[in-house]
Structure formats: structure tokens, C-alpha cells
């Protein structure tokens, strides 16, 4: 039996291209794993009415972790229109399978490293090395939303908060409400993960990025909890920044920041900004990590126009493999792979289109594999 069982989810679009690249590298390692093919993505929505069929959930429950490429998601009306004729009109509603995975497996921490590897022509500045910790299951992405707004909900809110009166003149069918729900446990977990990581990796600081001066309760809870947790780590300074100002500071002084910790939506936004500082989506890796399971995926989506063309940059995917190896406890292999990636970037002999070259996805994977 193999040492690890890994759910293998290429998804669709360029997810398939970059997972091929991942496999080249893992096979060169002779990595002792069984890769279990797992269905996810647009095809399964169209054919079966579910982009994450129950059999896939079952596979995830029986594997150590999952490696995931990318999938296509489309807005409600378009999704309905592409369902196979037999499934249309049955009230099926498309829900992002990634959000579902995060919720169902309580993958509460989203880890997004953004490192400027020396010699990458796309680096905004050399030396950037930021790791974003994004809470992954709560906040504005909880999915507790109303449209139209039921009178009962409106009245209850009004009873508890007079500010709701301001919306009285708008009928329910013209008001949309999305709740930002954050729990003390959720805040404490993500902040603790950020500090633990900072401690383990010798990072110089942790910055909590929120907006407590305006969003007093939810952002307030994050910041108050951060101050509490920080007391347990006297050697690591906690800085506080507002999300809007942070977008500016990250462009002005990106070298000042090390570990950022924030809630779900702010983390989604700021990690894209950080990714662009170090080369963009072709370099952005991520891990969705829970207590007992993790799903590793590049940050990018399915980029349909490049699907199957082997044109896109697999570095994001290969750096994602590094995160998976670290999480599995294969530290040595993780270091060797990261060094191989860094040296291919530095040499600059093979580069995909985004880096100004014309090498293919697999050229990059093979060059990295050759250095292992
Ligand atoms: P995208 O990330 O798929 O692509 C945007 C653009 O970024 C591409 O056209 C390409 O120019 C560039 N790009 C992306 N990955 C690259 C790589 N590895 N190398 C070089 N260039 C790269 O985002 P987009 O176009 O907004 O969404 C396309 C589809 O992907 C949508 O259906 C969206 O819902 C889905 N999506 C899925 C995600 C996931 O699977 N986790 C995340 C984001 C979007
Ligand atoms: Mg995003």
C-alpha cells in the first residue's frame, strides 16, 4: 500500500493542464502515493446537476488530502441554461464546490504564501515575502443571504437595530442582504494559526488587516481577538491595519510586511493583490486547511481560453505541491522542490507567456523535475 492516498481533482479548463505538470514533478520524486481520481467541475454540473457529486465527497473522506486544479463557475442564470435538458426546470441551483468543500470539511484556514523568487521578471519588487492567512468558512461568505428581504427578517432586525429604519422606504424585492457572520472561535483559530506559523518559521511580525473603525462588531471581534492571542506570543509584534489603507501600504512598502491575517472576504481580496506583487496568478499557491483534512489548489481559476493548450504557467500549481508536501510532513521533499522551482525561475531559460517566454506548461514542469 502506498504511504499516502491523495484525492486527485484536476477539475476543468487549465486545471487539467497544471495537474499534469504537478504529476510530472511528483512522479520524478517517486512520491509514495496513490492518486485517486475525483470528479469535480462544470462537466458534472451540466451532466449530473452537481459539480461535486456525492461519490467525490466520499473519496475525500477516505484520503489524506486533496490536490485540486481549477474549475469553471458561472452565474445562476447561465448555469441553469447549460444543464442537460433532462435536469432543467428541476430547481437545481449551482453552488461553488470549493466553497462547499471548505464548509463541509471545515477547512477553516486559507494559507496563501506570496514570495518574490529572485529573478522573476514579474516581481513588483525583489525581496517580497508575505504569507496571507485568510479565514475560510465564515464572514460575508457564510452564504446567509436574503433576496428579496422577507418582512419578518426586516422587522426582527429593526427591533434590535434602529439603523434598519433607513431602508423602510424600499420594498423587500428591492433589498438584498448578505450577512457578515464571524465567530470568536473562527477569529481565534485563524489568528492562532498565523502566530503559530510566524513562530515556527521565524517571521518578524503579524499584521491583522480589518476595518474595525467602521465595521465595529465583526472587524472589532477580529481585532480584539488578535490582541488577546498576541499576548501568548510576546516575541512577535502584532500590527493593526485597515484593509483599505493596507492596499496602499502593500504597494508602497511591501517589504514591511510578513504575515497578514484577516477575515474571509478581505483575505480573498488582499491575497490577490499580494499575488500580483510576486508575479500574478501564475505564481499564487494556496492551501485550504482544516484540523484533519486539507485541499491544496493554485489560486487561479480555469482560464477557459487557455484550456488544454499547455500554455499557462504551472508554477502556482508546483508551489501548491510544495504546500501539500509540507502539510504531509514531507519537509525535505518540500524544500528540494521549492529550491528546484526557485532555480528554474532564476535561470530564466524556460518561461511561459506570462513571463514573456514561449515555453509550454510541461516544459516548465520537466525543467523543475530535472533539478530534483
Ligand atoms: P482565471 O484565474 O481563470 O484567469 C484569469 C486570467 O489570468 C487568465 O485569462 C490568464 O490570463 C491568467 N492566468 C490564470 N492562471 C494563469 C496561469 N497559471 N498562468 C498564466 N496566466 C494565468 O480567472 P477568471 O478568468 O476570472 O475565471 C475563469 C473561470 O475560473 C470562471 O469560471 C471562474 O468562476 C473560475 N474560477 C475558479 C477558481 C477555482 O477553481 N479555484 C478561482 C477563480 C476563478
Ligand atoms: Mg479569489
Tab-separated table of N, CA, C and O in Angstrom, residues 268-348:
chain	number	residue	atom	x	y	z
A	268	UNK	N	-9.604	37.267	0.653
A	268	UNK	CA	-9.750	36.941	-0.765
A	268	UNK	C	-9.151	38.073	-1.596
A	268	UNK	O	-8.375	37.864	-2.531
A	269	UNK	N	-9.522	39.297	-1.216
A	269	UNK	CA	-9.095	40.465	-1.991
A	269	UNK	C	-7.593	40.718	-1.828
A	269	UNK	O	-6.850	40.848	-2.808
A	270	UNK	N	-7.154	40.742	-0.593
A	270	UNK	CA	-5.771	41.154	-0.363
A	270	UNK	C	-4.768	40.087	-0.842
A	270	UNK	O	-3.645	40.401	-1.244
A	271	UNK	N	-5.213	38.819	-0.862
A	271	UNK	CA	-4.274	37.806	-1.330
A	271	UNK	C	-4.108	37.880	-2.854
A	271	UNK	O	-3.057	37.527	-3.380
A	272	UNK	N	-5.125	38.357	-3.558
A	272	UNK	CA	-4.938	38.586	-4.996
A	272	UNK	C	-3.958	39.733	-5.206
A	272	UNK	O	-3.099	39.689	-6.093
A	273	UNK	N	-4.100	40.776	-4.405
A	273	UNK	CA	-3.178	41.909	-4.513
A	273	UNK	C	-1.732	41.424	-4.242
A	273	UNK	O	-0.810	41.731	-5.006
A	274	UNK	N	-1.573	40.648	-3.174
A	274	UNK	CA	-0.229	40.158	-2.834
A	274	UNK	C	0.313	39.249	-3.937
A	274	UNK	O	1.500	39.278	-4.258
A	275	UNK	N	-0.576	38.438	-4.525
A	275	UNK	CA	-0.140	37.531	-5.595
A	275	UNK	C	0.438	38.338	-6.752
A	275	UNK	O	1.466	37.976	-7.336
A	276	UNK	N	-0.221	39.454	-7.048
A	276	UNK	CA	0.257	40.249	-8.190
A	276	UNK	C	1.613	40.899	-7.894
A	276	UNK	O	2.380	41.185	-8.806
A	277	UNK	N	1.921	41.105	-6.628
A	277	UNK	CA	3.230	41.687	-6.286
A	277	UNK	C	4.372	40.728	-6.628
A	277	UNK	O	5.524	41.127	-6.759
A	278	UNK	N	4.051	39.440	-6.735
A	278	UNK	CA	5.117	38.453	-6.935
A	278	UNK	C	4.921	37.638	-8.220
A	278	UNK	O	5.351	36.504	-8.318
A	279	UNK	N	4.242	38.255	-9.200
A	279	UNK	CA	4.173	37.584	-10.498
A	279	UNK	C	2.790	37.186	-10.956
A	279	UNK	O	2.626	36.672	-12.052
A	280	UNK	N	1.785	37.401	-10.120
A	280	UNK	CA	0.423	37.159	-10.574
A	280	UNK	C	-0.040	35.733	-10.381
A	280	UNK	O	0.579	34.938	-9.672
A	281	UNK	N	-1.157	35.434	-11.032
A	281	UNK	CA	-1.830	34.150	-10.777
A	281	UNK	C	-0.978	32.938	-11.133
A	281	UNK	O	-1.176	31.856	-10.604
A	282	UNK	N	-0.017	33.130	-12.004
A	282	UNK	CA	0.871	32.026	-12.366
A	282	UNK	C	1.797	31.596	-11.233
A	282	UNK	O	2.513	30.591	-11.349
A	283	UNK	N	1.799	32.360	-10.127
A	283	UNK	CA	2.694	32.047	-9.006
A	283	UNK	C	1.974	31.876	-7.666
A	283	UNK	O	2.611	31.684	-6.645
A	284	UNK	N	0.638	32.013	-7.696
A	284	UNK	CA	-0.096	32.070	-6.422
A	284	UNK	C	-0.612	30.691	-6.013
A	284	UNK	O	-1.502	30.121	-6.639
A	285	UNK	N	-0.052	30.173	-4.929
A	285	UNK	CA	-0.444	28.854	-4.433
A	285	UNK	C	-1.342	29.024	-3.220
A	285	UNK	O	-1.342	30.082	-2.590
A	286	UNK	N	-2.079	27.963	-2.866
A	286	UNK	CA	-2.871	28.069	-1.642
A	286	UNK	C	-3.208	26.701	-1.053
A	286	UNK	O	-3.226	25.693	-1.762
A	287	UNK	N	-3.446	26.727	0.245
A	287	UNK	CA	-3.908	25.524	0.937
A	287	UNK	C	-5.153	25.860	1.733
A	287	UNK	O	-5.193	26.908	2.393
A	288	UNK	N	-6.171	25.005	1.627
A	288	UNK	CA	-7.372	25.122	2.478
A	288	UNK	C	-7.210	24.064	3.548
A	288	UNK	O	-7.297	22.868	3.266
A	289	UNK	N	-6.976	24.519	4.773
A	289	UNK	CA	-6.507	23.577	5.788
A	289	UNK	C	-7.456	23.490	6.969
A	289	UNK	O	-7.860	24.516	7.532
A	290	UNK	N	-7.827	22.269	7.320
A	290	UNK	CA	-8.653	22.030	8.497
A	290	UNK	C	-7.865	21.236	9.523
A	290	UNK	O	-6.659	21.028	9.353
A	291	UNK	N	-8.547	20.761	10.555
A	291	UNK	CA	-7.840	20.000	11.582
A	291	UNK	C	-7.410	18.635	11.068
A	291	UNK	O	-6.348	18.135	11.428
A	292	UNK	N	-8.239	18.028	10.200
A	292	UNK	CA	-7.950	16.659	9.778
A	292	UNK	C	-7.832	16.483	8.275
A	292	UNK	O	-7.575	15.394	7.794
A	293	UNK	N	-8.059	17.524	7.531
A	293	UNK	CA	-8.031	17.373	6.076
A	293	UNK	C	-7.582	18.691	5.462
A	293	UNK	O	-7.695	19.762	6.076
A	294	UNK	N	-7.061	18.608	4.235
A	294	UNK	CA	-6.666	19.824	3.547
A	294	UNK	C	-6.824	19.643	2.045
A	294	UNK	O	-6.656	18.536	1.520
A	295	UNK	N	-7.194	20.722	1.381
A	295	UNK	CA	-7.302	20.728	-0.077
A	295	UNK	C	-6.338	21.800	-0.588
A	295	UNK	O	-6.453	22.969	-0.211
A	296	UNK	N	-5.403	21.383	-1.434
A	296	UNK	CA	-4.402	22.317	-1.947
A	296	UNK	C	-4.735	22.681	-3.389
A	296	UNK	O	-5.020	21.809	-4.203
A	297	UNK	N	-4.680	23.975	-3.705
A	297	UNK	CA	-5.064	24.429	-5.046
A	297	UNK	C	-4.334	25.717	-5.401
A	297	UNK	O	-4.100	26.560	-4.539
A	298	UNK	N	-3.979	25.875	-6.683
A	298	UNK	CA	-3.484	27.190	-7.077
A	298	UNK	C	-4.636	28.188	-6.967
A	298	UNK	O	-5.801	27.796	-7.068
A	299	UNK	N	-4.314	29.464	-6.748
A	299	UNK	CA	-5.366	30.468	-6.571
A	299	UNK	C	-6.146	30.725	-7.861
A	299	UNK	O	-7.313	31.082	-7.827
A	300	UNK	N	-5.476	30.510	-9.003
A	300	UNK	CA	-6.142	30.879	-10.264
A	300	UNK	C	-7.343	29.987	-10.567
A	300	UNK	O	-7.514	28.911	-9.982
A	301	UNK	N	-8.156	30.448	-11.526
A	301	UNK	CA	-9.312	29.677	-11.956
A	301	UNK	C	-9.007	28.846	-13.188
A	301	UNK	O	-7.840	28.483	-13.431
A	302	UNK	N	-10.044	28.577	-13.966
A	302	UNK	CA	-9.916	27.606	-15.067
A	302	UNK	C	-9.458	28.241	-16.383
A	302	UNK	O	-9.253	27.527	-17.366
A	303	UNK	N	-9.319	29.576	-16.413
A	303	UNK	CA	-8.865	30.310	-17.603
A	303	UNK	C	-9.272	29.620	-18.906
A	303	UNK	O	-8.420	29.160	-19.669
A	304	UNK	N	-10.588	29.569	-19.197
A	304	UNK	CA	-11.087	28.727	-20.306
A	304	UNK	C	-10.374	28.967	-21.645
A	304	UNK	O	-10.182	28.026	-22.407
A	305	UNK	N	-9.942	30.220	-21.888
A	305	UNK	CA	-9.360	30.447	-23.220
A	305	UNK	C	-8.023	29.723	-23.408
A	305	UNK	O	-7.583	29.530	-24.537
A	306	UNK	N	-7.395	29.306	-22.333
A	306	UNK	CA	-6.123	28.575	-22.461
A	306	UNK	C	-6.285	27.068	-22.223
A	306	UNK	O	-5.292	26.327	-22.264
A	307	UNK	N	-7.517	26.631	-21.989
A	307	UNK	CA	-7.730	25.224	-21.600
A	307	UNK	C	-7.137	24.258	-22.617
A	307	UNK	O	-7.332	24.403	-23.823
A	308	UNK	N	-6.392	23.304	-22.135
A	308	UNK	CA	-5.852	22.253	-22.999
A	308	UNK	C	-4.718	22.694	-23.904
A	308	UNK	O	-4.174	21.903	-24.666
A	309	UNK	N	-4.321	23.940	-23.839
A	309	UNK	CA	-3.281	24.445	-24.749
A	309	UNK	C	-1.871	24.312	-24.176
A	309	UNK	O	-0.899	24.623	-24.857
A	310	UNK	N	-1.782	23.919	-22.938
A	310	UNK	CA	-0.472	23.796	-22.287
A	310	UNK	C	0.336	25.080	-22.387
A	310	UNK	O	1.544	25.056	-22.652
A	311	UNK	N	-0.345	26.187	-22.231
A	311	UNK	CA	0.331	27.490	-22.336
A	311	UNK	C	0.566	28.140	-20.977
A	311	UNK	O	1.483	28.929	-20.801
A	312	UNK	N	-0.301	27.842	-20.003
A	312	UNK	CA	-0.243	28.606	-18.747
A	312	UNK	C	0.913	28.164	-17.857
A	312	UNK	O	1.486	27.088	-18.025
A	313	UNK	N	1.192	29.031	-16.911
A	313	UNK	CA	2.319	28.824	-16.006
A	313	UNK	C	1.940	27.823	-14.896
A	313	UNK	O	0.998	28.068	-14.139
A	314	UNK	N	2.673	26.725	-14.781
A	314	UNK	CA	2.332	25.757	-13.739
A	314	UNK	C	3.009	26.051	-12.407
A	314	UNK	O	2.870	25.286	-11.448
A	315	UNK	N	3.770	27.171	-12.297
A	315	UNK	CA	4.486	27.448	-11.048
A	315	UNK	C	3.531	27.512	-9.856
A	315	UNK	O	3.845	27.019	-8.771
A	316	UNK	N	2.358	28.134	-10.054
A	316	UNK	CA	1.384	28.229	-8.953
A	316	UNK	C	1.016	26.824	-8.474
A	316	UNK	O	0.938	26.565	-7.276
A	317	UNK	N	0.819	25.937	-9.435
A	317	UNK	CA	0.463	24.555	-9.082
A	317	UNK	C	1.632	23.855	-8.405
A	317	UNK	O	1.459	23.149	-7.410
A	318	UNK	N	2.848	24.060	-8.918
A	318	UNK	CA	4.011	23.371	-8.336
A	318	UNK	C	4.286	23.904	-6.929
A	318	UNK	O	4.646	23.144	-6.024
A	319	UNK	N	4.082	25.201	-6.722
A	319	UNK	CA	4.243	25.761	-5.369
A	319	UNK	C	3.141	25.232	-4.440
A	319	UNK	O	3.341	25.096	-3.232
A	320	UNK	N	2.002	24.923	-5.032
A	320	UNK	CA	0.922	24.300	-4.260
A	320	UNK	C	1.331	22.898	-3.814
A	320	UNK	O	1.028	22.474	-2.690
A	321	UNK	N	2.038	22.195	-4.688
A	321	UNK	CA	2.553	20.865	-4.310
A	321	UNK	C	3.529	21.011	-3.131
A	321	UNK	O	3.529	20.187	-2.212
A	322	UNK	N	4.327	22.077	-3.139
A	322	UNK	CA	5.237	22.326	-2.008
A	322	UNK	C	4.430	22.426	-0.705
A	322	UNK	O	4.774	21.813	0.307
A	323	UNK	N	3.330	23.184	-0.753
A	323	UNK	CA	2.498	23.335	0.452
A	323	UNK	C	1.939	21.991	0.907
A	323	UNK	O	1.887	21.692	2.105
A	324	UNK	N	1.537	21.174	-0.068
A	324	UNK	CA	0.984	19.858	0.277
A	324	UNK	C	2.054	18.987	0.940
A	324	UNK	O	1.789	18.338	1.960
A	325	UNK	N	3.244	19.007	0.374
A	325	UNK	CA	4.323	18.184	0.943
A	325	UNK	C	4.638	18.632	2.367
A	325	UNK	O	4.821	17.812	3.268
A	326	UNK	N	4.678	19.952	2.582
A	326	UNK	CA	4.927	20.470	3.935
A	326	UNK	C	3.858	19.973	4.898
A	326	UNK	O	4.155	19.505	6.001
A	327	UNK	N	2.603	20.086	4.471
A	327	UNK	CA	1.488	19.709	5.353
A	327	UNK	C	1.513	18.219	5.673
A	327	UNK	O	1.187	17.805	6.789
A	328	UNK	N	1.939	17.402	4.687
A	328	UNK	CA	2.009	15.962	4.921
A	328	UNK	C	3.190	15.591	5.817
A	328	UNK	O	3.318	14.452	6.230
A	329	UNK	N	4.069	16.581	6.069
A	329	UNK	CA	5.233	16.307	6.909
A	329	UNK	C	6.456	15.889	6.106
A	329	UNK	O	7.465	15.475	6.674
A	330	UNK	N	6.364	16.005	4.763
A	330	UNK	CA	7.494	15.656	3.896
A	330	UNK	C	8.359	16.910	3.687
A	330	UNK	O	8.484	17.423	2.568
A	331	UNK	N	8.949	17.378	4.786
A	331	UNK	CA	9.656	18.662	4.772
A	331	UNK	C	10.827	18.673	3.779
A	331	UNK	O	11.040	19.645	3.069
A	332	UNK	N	11.591	17.570	3.769
A	332	UNK	CA	12.763	17.538	2.896
A	332	UNK	C	12.370	17.673	1.428
A	332	UNK	O	12.953	18.449	0.680
A	333	UNK	N	11.373	16.922	1.055
A	333	UNK	CA	10.923	16.980	-0.347
A	333	UNK	C	10.385	18.379	-0.677
A	333	UNK	O	10.602	18.903	-1.765
A	334	UNK	N	9.688	18.972	0.291
A	334	UNK	CA	9.138	20.314	0.063
A	334	UNK	C	10.267	21.302	-0.210
A	334	UNK	O	10.192	22.120	-1.135
A	335	UNK	N	11.334	21.202	0.572
A	335	UNK	CA	12.464	22.130	0.394
A	335	UNK	C	13.148	21.894	-0.952
A	335	UNK	O	13.439	22.839	-1.695
A	336	UNK	N	13.357	20.629	-1.287
A	336	UNK	CA	14.012	20.304	-2.560
A	336	UNK	C	13.181	20.830	-3.738
A	336	UNK	O	13.715	21.430	-4.677
A	337	UNK	N	11.873	20.636	-3.657
A	337	UNK	CA	11.015	21.099	-4.762
A	337	UNK	C	11.011	22.622	-4.844
A	337	UNK	O	11.136	23.197	-5.937
A	338	UNK	N	10.911	23.293	-3.701
A	338	UNK	CA	10.898	24.757	-3.745
A	338	UNK	C	12.217	25.292	-4.307
A	338	UNK	O	12.228	26.225	-5.111
A	339	UNK	N	13.311	24.661	-3.908
A	339	UNK	CA	14.609	25.103	-4.447
A	339	UNK	C	14.702	24.888	-5.960
A	339	UNK	O	15.268	25.724	-6.673
A	340	UNK	N	14.161	23.769	-6.425
A	340	UNK	CA	14.178	23.490	-7.865
A	340	UNK	C	13.368	24.551	-8.619
A	340	UNK	O	13.791	25.065	-9.658
A	341	UNK	N	12.207	24.885	-8.060
A	341	UNK	CA	11.351	25.911	-8.675
A	341	UNK	C	12.107	27.244	-8.712
A	341	UNK	O	12.182	27.914	-9.744
A	342	UNK	N	12.711	27.597	-7.557
A	342	UNK	CA	13.437	28.873	-7.468
A	342	UNK	C	14.573	28.911	-8.492
A	342	UNK	O	14.821	29.946	-9.123
A	343	UNK	N	15.246	27.783	-8.672
A	343	UNK	CA	16.398	27.837	-9.571
A	343	UNK	C	15.965	27.889	-11.043
A	343	UNK	O	16.611	28.559	-11.853
A	344	UNK	N	14.839	27.257	-11.370
A	344	UNK	CA	14.316	27.388	-12.746
A	344	UNK	C	13.899	28.847	-13.011
A	344	UNK	O	14.157	29.405	-14.089
A	345	UNK	N	13.285	29.480	-12.014
A	345	UNK	CA	12.876	30.886	-12.188
A	345	UNK	C	14.111	31.759	-12.378
A	345	UNK	O	14.170	32.603	-13.279
A	346	UNK	N	15.124	31.537	-11.545
A	346	UNK	CA	16.327	32.368	-11.579
A	346	UNK	C	17.084	32.224	-12.900
A	346	UNK	O	17.497	33.210	-13.497
A	347	UNK	N	17.216	30.975	-13.365
A	347	UNK	CA	17.928	30.752	-14.631
A	347	UNK	C	17.209	31.392	-15.816
A	347	UNK	O	17.849	31.868	-16.750
A	348	UNK	N	15.865	31.356	-15.771
A	348	UNK	CA	15.088	32.020	-16.815
A	348	UNK	C	15.182	31.400	-18.199
A	348	UNK	O	14.876	32.054	-19.194
